[in-house]
PDB file of C-alpha atoms in Angstrom:
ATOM      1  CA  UNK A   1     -26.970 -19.471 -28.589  1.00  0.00           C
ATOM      2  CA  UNK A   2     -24.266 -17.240 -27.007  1.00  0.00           C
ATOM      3  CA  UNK A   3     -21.624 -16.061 -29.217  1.00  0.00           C
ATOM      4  CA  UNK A   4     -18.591 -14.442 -27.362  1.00  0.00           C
ATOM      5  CA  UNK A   5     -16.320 -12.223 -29.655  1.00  0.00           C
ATOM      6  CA  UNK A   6     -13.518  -9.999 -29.027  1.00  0.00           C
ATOM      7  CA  UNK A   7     -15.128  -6.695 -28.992  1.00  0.00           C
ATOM      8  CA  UNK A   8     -12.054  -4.810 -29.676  1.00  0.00           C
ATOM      9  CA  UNK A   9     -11.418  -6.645 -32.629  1.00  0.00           C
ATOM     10  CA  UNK A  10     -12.584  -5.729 -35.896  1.00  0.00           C
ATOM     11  CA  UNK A  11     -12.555  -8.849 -37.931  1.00  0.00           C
ATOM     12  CA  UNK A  12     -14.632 -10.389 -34.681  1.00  0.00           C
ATOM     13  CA  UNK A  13     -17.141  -7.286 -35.042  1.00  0.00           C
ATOM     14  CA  UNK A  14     -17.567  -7.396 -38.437  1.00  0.00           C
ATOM     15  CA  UNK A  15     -17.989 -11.017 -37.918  1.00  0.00           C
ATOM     16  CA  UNK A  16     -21.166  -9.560 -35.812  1.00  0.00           C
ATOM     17  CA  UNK A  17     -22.112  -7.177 -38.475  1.00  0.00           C
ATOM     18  CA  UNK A  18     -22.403  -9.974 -41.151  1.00  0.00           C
ATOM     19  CA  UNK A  19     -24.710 -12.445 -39.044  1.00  0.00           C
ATOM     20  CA  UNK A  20     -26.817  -9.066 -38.294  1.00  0.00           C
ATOM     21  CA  UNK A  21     -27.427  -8.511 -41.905  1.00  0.00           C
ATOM     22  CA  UNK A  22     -28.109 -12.553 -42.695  1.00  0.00           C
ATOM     23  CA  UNK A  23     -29.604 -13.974 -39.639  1.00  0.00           C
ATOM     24  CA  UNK A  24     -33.761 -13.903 -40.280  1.00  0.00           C
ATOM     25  CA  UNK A  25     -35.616 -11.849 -38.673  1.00  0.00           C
ATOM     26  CA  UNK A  26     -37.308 -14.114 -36.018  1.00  0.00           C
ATOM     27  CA  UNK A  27     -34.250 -15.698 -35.410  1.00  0.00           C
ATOM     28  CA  UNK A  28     -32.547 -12.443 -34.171  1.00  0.00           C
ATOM     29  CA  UNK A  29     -34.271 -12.225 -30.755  1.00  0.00           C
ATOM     30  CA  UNK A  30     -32.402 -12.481 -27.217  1.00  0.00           C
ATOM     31  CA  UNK A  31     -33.946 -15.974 -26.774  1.00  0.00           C
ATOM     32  CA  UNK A  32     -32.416 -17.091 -29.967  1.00  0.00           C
ATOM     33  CA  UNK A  33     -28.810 -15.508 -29.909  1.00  0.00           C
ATOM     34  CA  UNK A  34     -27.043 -13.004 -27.972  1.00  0.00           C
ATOM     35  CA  UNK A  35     -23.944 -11.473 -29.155  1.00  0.00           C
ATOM     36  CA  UNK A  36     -21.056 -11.163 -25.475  1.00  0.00           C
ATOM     37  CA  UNK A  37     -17.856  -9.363 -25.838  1.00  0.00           C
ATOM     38  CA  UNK A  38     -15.745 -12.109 -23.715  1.00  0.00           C
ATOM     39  CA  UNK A  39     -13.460  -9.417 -21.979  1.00  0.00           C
ATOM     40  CA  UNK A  40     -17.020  -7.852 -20.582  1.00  0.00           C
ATOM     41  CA  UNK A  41     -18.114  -8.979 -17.268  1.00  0.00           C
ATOM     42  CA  UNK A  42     -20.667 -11.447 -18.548  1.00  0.00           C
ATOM     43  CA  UNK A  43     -18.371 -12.629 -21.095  1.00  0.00           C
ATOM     44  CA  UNK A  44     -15.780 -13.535 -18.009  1.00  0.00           C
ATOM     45  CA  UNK A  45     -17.964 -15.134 -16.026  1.00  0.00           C
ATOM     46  CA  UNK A  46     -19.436 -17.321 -19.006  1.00  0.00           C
ATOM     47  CA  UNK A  47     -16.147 -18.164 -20.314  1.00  0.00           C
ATOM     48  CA  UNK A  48     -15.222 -19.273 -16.725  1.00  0.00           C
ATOM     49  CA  UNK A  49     -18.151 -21.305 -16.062  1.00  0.00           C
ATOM     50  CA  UNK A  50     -17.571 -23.196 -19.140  1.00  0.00           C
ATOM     51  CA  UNK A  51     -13.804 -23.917 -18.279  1.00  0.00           C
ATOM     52  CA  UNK A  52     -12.461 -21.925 -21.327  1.00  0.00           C
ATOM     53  CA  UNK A  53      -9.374 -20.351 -20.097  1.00  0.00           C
ATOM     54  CA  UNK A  54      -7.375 -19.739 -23.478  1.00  0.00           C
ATOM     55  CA  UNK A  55     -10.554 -16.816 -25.078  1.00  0.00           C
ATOM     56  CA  UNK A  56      -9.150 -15.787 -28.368  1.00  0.00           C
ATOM     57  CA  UNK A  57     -11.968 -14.368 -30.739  1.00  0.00           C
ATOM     58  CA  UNK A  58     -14.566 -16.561 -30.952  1.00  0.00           C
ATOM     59  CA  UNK A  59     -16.529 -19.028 -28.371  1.00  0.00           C
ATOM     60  CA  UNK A  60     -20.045 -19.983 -29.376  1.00  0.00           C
ATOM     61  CA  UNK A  61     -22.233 -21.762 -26.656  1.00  0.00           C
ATOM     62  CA  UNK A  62     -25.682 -23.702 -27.976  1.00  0.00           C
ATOM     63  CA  UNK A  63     -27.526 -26.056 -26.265  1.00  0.00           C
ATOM     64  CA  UNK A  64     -25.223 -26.876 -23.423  1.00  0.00           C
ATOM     65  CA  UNK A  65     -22.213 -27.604 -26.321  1.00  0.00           C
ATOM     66  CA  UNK A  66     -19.171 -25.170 -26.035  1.00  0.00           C
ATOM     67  CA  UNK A  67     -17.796 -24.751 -29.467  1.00  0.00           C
ATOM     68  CA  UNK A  68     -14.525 -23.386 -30.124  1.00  0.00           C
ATOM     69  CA  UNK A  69     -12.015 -22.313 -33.399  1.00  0.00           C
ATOM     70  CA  UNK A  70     -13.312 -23.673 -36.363  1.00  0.00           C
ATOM     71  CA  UNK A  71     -16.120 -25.494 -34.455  1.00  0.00           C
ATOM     72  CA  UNK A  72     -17.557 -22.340 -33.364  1.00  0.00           C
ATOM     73  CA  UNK A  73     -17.776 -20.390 -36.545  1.00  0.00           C
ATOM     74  CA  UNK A  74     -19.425 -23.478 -37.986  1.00  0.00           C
ATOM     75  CA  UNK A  75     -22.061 -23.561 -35.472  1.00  0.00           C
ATOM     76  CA  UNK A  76     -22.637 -20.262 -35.922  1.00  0.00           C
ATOM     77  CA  UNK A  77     -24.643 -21.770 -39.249  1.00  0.00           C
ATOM     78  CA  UNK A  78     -27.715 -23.066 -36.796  1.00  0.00           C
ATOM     79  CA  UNK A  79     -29.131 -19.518 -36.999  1.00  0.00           C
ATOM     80  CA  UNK A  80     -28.155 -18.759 -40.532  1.00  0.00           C
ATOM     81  CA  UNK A  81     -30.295 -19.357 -43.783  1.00  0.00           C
ATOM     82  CA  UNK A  82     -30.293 -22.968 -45.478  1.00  0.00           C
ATOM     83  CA  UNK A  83     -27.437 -22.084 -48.330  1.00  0.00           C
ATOM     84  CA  UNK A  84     -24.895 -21.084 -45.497  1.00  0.00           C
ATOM     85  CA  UNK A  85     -25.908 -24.786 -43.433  1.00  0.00           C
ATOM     86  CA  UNK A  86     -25.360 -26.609 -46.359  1.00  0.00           C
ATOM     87  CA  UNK A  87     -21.297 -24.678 -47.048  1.00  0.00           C
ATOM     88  CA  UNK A  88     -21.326 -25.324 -42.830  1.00  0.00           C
ATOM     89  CA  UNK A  89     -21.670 -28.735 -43.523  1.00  0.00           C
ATOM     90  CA  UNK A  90     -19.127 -28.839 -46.077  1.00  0.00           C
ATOM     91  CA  UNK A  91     -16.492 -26.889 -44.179  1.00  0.00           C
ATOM     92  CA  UNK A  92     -17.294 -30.236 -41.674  1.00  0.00           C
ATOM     93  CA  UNK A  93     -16.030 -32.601 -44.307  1.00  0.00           C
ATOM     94  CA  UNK A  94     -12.710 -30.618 -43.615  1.00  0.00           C
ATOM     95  CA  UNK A  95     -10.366 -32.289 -40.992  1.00  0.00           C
ATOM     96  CA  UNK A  96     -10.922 -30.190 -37.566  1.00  0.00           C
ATOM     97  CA  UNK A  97      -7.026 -30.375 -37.304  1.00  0.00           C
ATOM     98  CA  UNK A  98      -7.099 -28.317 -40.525  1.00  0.00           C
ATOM     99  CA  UNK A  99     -10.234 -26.370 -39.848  1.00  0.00           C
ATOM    100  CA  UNK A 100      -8.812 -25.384 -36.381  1.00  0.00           C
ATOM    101  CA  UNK A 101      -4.745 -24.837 -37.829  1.00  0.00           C
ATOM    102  CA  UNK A 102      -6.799 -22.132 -40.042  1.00  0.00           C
ATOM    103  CA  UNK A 103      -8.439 -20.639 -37.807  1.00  0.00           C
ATOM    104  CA  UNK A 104      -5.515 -20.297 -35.313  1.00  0.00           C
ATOM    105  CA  UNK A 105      -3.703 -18.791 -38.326  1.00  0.00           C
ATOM    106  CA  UNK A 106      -6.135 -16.311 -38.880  1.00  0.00           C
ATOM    107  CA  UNK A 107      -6.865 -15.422 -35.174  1.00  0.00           C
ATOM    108  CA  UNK A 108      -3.084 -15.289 -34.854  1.00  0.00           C
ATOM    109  CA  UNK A 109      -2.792 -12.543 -37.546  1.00  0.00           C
ATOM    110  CA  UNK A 110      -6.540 -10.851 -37.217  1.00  0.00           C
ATOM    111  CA  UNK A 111      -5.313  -7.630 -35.296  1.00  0.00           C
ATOM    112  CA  UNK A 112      -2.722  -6.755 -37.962  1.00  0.00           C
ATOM    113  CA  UNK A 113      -4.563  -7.340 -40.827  1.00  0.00           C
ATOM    114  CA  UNK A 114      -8.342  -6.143 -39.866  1.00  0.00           C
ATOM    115  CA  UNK A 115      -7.244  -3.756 -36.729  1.00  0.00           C
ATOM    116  CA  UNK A 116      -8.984  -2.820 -34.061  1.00  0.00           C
ATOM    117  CA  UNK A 117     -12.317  -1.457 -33.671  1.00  0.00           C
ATOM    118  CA  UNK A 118     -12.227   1.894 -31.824  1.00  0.00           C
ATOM    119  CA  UNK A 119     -16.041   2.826 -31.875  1.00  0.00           C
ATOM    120  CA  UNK A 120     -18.106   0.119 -32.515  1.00  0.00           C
ATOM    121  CA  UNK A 121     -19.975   0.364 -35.800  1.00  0.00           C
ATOM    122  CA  UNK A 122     -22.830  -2.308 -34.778  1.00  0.00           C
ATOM    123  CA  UNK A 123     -26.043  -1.144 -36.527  1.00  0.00           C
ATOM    124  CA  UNK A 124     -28.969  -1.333 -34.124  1.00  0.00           C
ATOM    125  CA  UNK A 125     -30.793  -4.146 -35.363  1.00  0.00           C
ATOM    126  CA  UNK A 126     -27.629  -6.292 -34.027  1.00  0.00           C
ATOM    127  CA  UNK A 127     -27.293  -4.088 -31.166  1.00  0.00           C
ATOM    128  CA  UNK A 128     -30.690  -5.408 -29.901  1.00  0.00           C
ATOM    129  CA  UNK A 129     -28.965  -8.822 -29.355  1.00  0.00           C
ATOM    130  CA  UNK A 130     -25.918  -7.659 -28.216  1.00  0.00           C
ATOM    131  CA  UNK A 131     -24.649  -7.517 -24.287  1.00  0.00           C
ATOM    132  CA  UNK A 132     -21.941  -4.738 -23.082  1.00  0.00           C
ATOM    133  CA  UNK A 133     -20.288  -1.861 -24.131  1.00  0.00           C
ATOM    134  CA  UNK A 134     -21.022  -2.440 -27.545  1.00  0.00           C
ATOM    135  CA  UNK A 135     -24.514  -3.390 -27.150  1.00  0.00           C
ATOM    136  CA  UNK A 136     -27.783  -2.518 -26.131  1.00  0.00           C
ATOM    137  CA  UNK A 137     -29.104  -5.591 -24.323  1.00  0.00           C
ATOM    138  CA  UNK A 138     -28.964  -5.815 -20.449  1.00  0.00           C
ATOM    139  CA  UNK A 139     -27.960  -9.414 -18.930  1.00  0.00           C
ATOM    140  CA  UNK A 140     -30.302 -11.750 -18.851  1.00  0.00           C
TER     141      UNK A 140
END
């Protein structure tokens, strides 16, 4: 799994920061998931090769699926603990035309209410699964 985030953005980092601290142990290797700010130059060229033009904050590619607004942040729950699968599944139930309208609406107005992320705070157990300026982990 390759999760692109907006590096700059803080809501998108701590985003990062939260997965670090819940994502098992054995699960947080580069073969499982690597964390891609999608302004770096990795982040570009994936984003290009997948034929998303319109990068906002989050784009999550697994298994040759590109997943995007809501859909991404709910298939960020593949490498999460059972509990957070099973409130994945119900955020599901939810209409994506919602699920993506609240997303937008948050994405829309994450800069002004969250800021921007000047140094990133990334501990180094994420860091290890992380490619770019933020991270430690050299492309693949």
């Amino acid at each position: 799994m390759i999760v692109l985030i907006d590096g700059d953005c803080a809501l998108c980092v701590g985003l990062v920061e939260w997965l670090g601290r819940r994502i098992p142990a054995e699960k947080l290797t580069p073969e499982c998931i690597i964390f891609v700010p999608g302004e770096s130059d990795w982040g570009t060229v994936l984003l290009a090769e997948v034929g998303v033009t319109a990068f906002d904050s989050v784009v999550v590619l697994n298994n040759g699926h590109v997943h995007q607004e809501g859909d991404a942040v709910l298939a960020l729950s593949d490498v999460l603990p059972r509990r957070w699968k099973v409130l994945a599944a119900l955020g599901r139930g939810v209409p994506r035309p919602w699920r993506d309208a609240l997303y937008r609406w948050v994405a829309r107005n994450r800069l002004n209410w969250f800021g921007r992320k000047e140094v990133c705070p990334i501990d180094s157990r994420v860091a290890a699964v992380t490619y770019g300026p933020r991270g430690l982990l050299h492309r693949p």
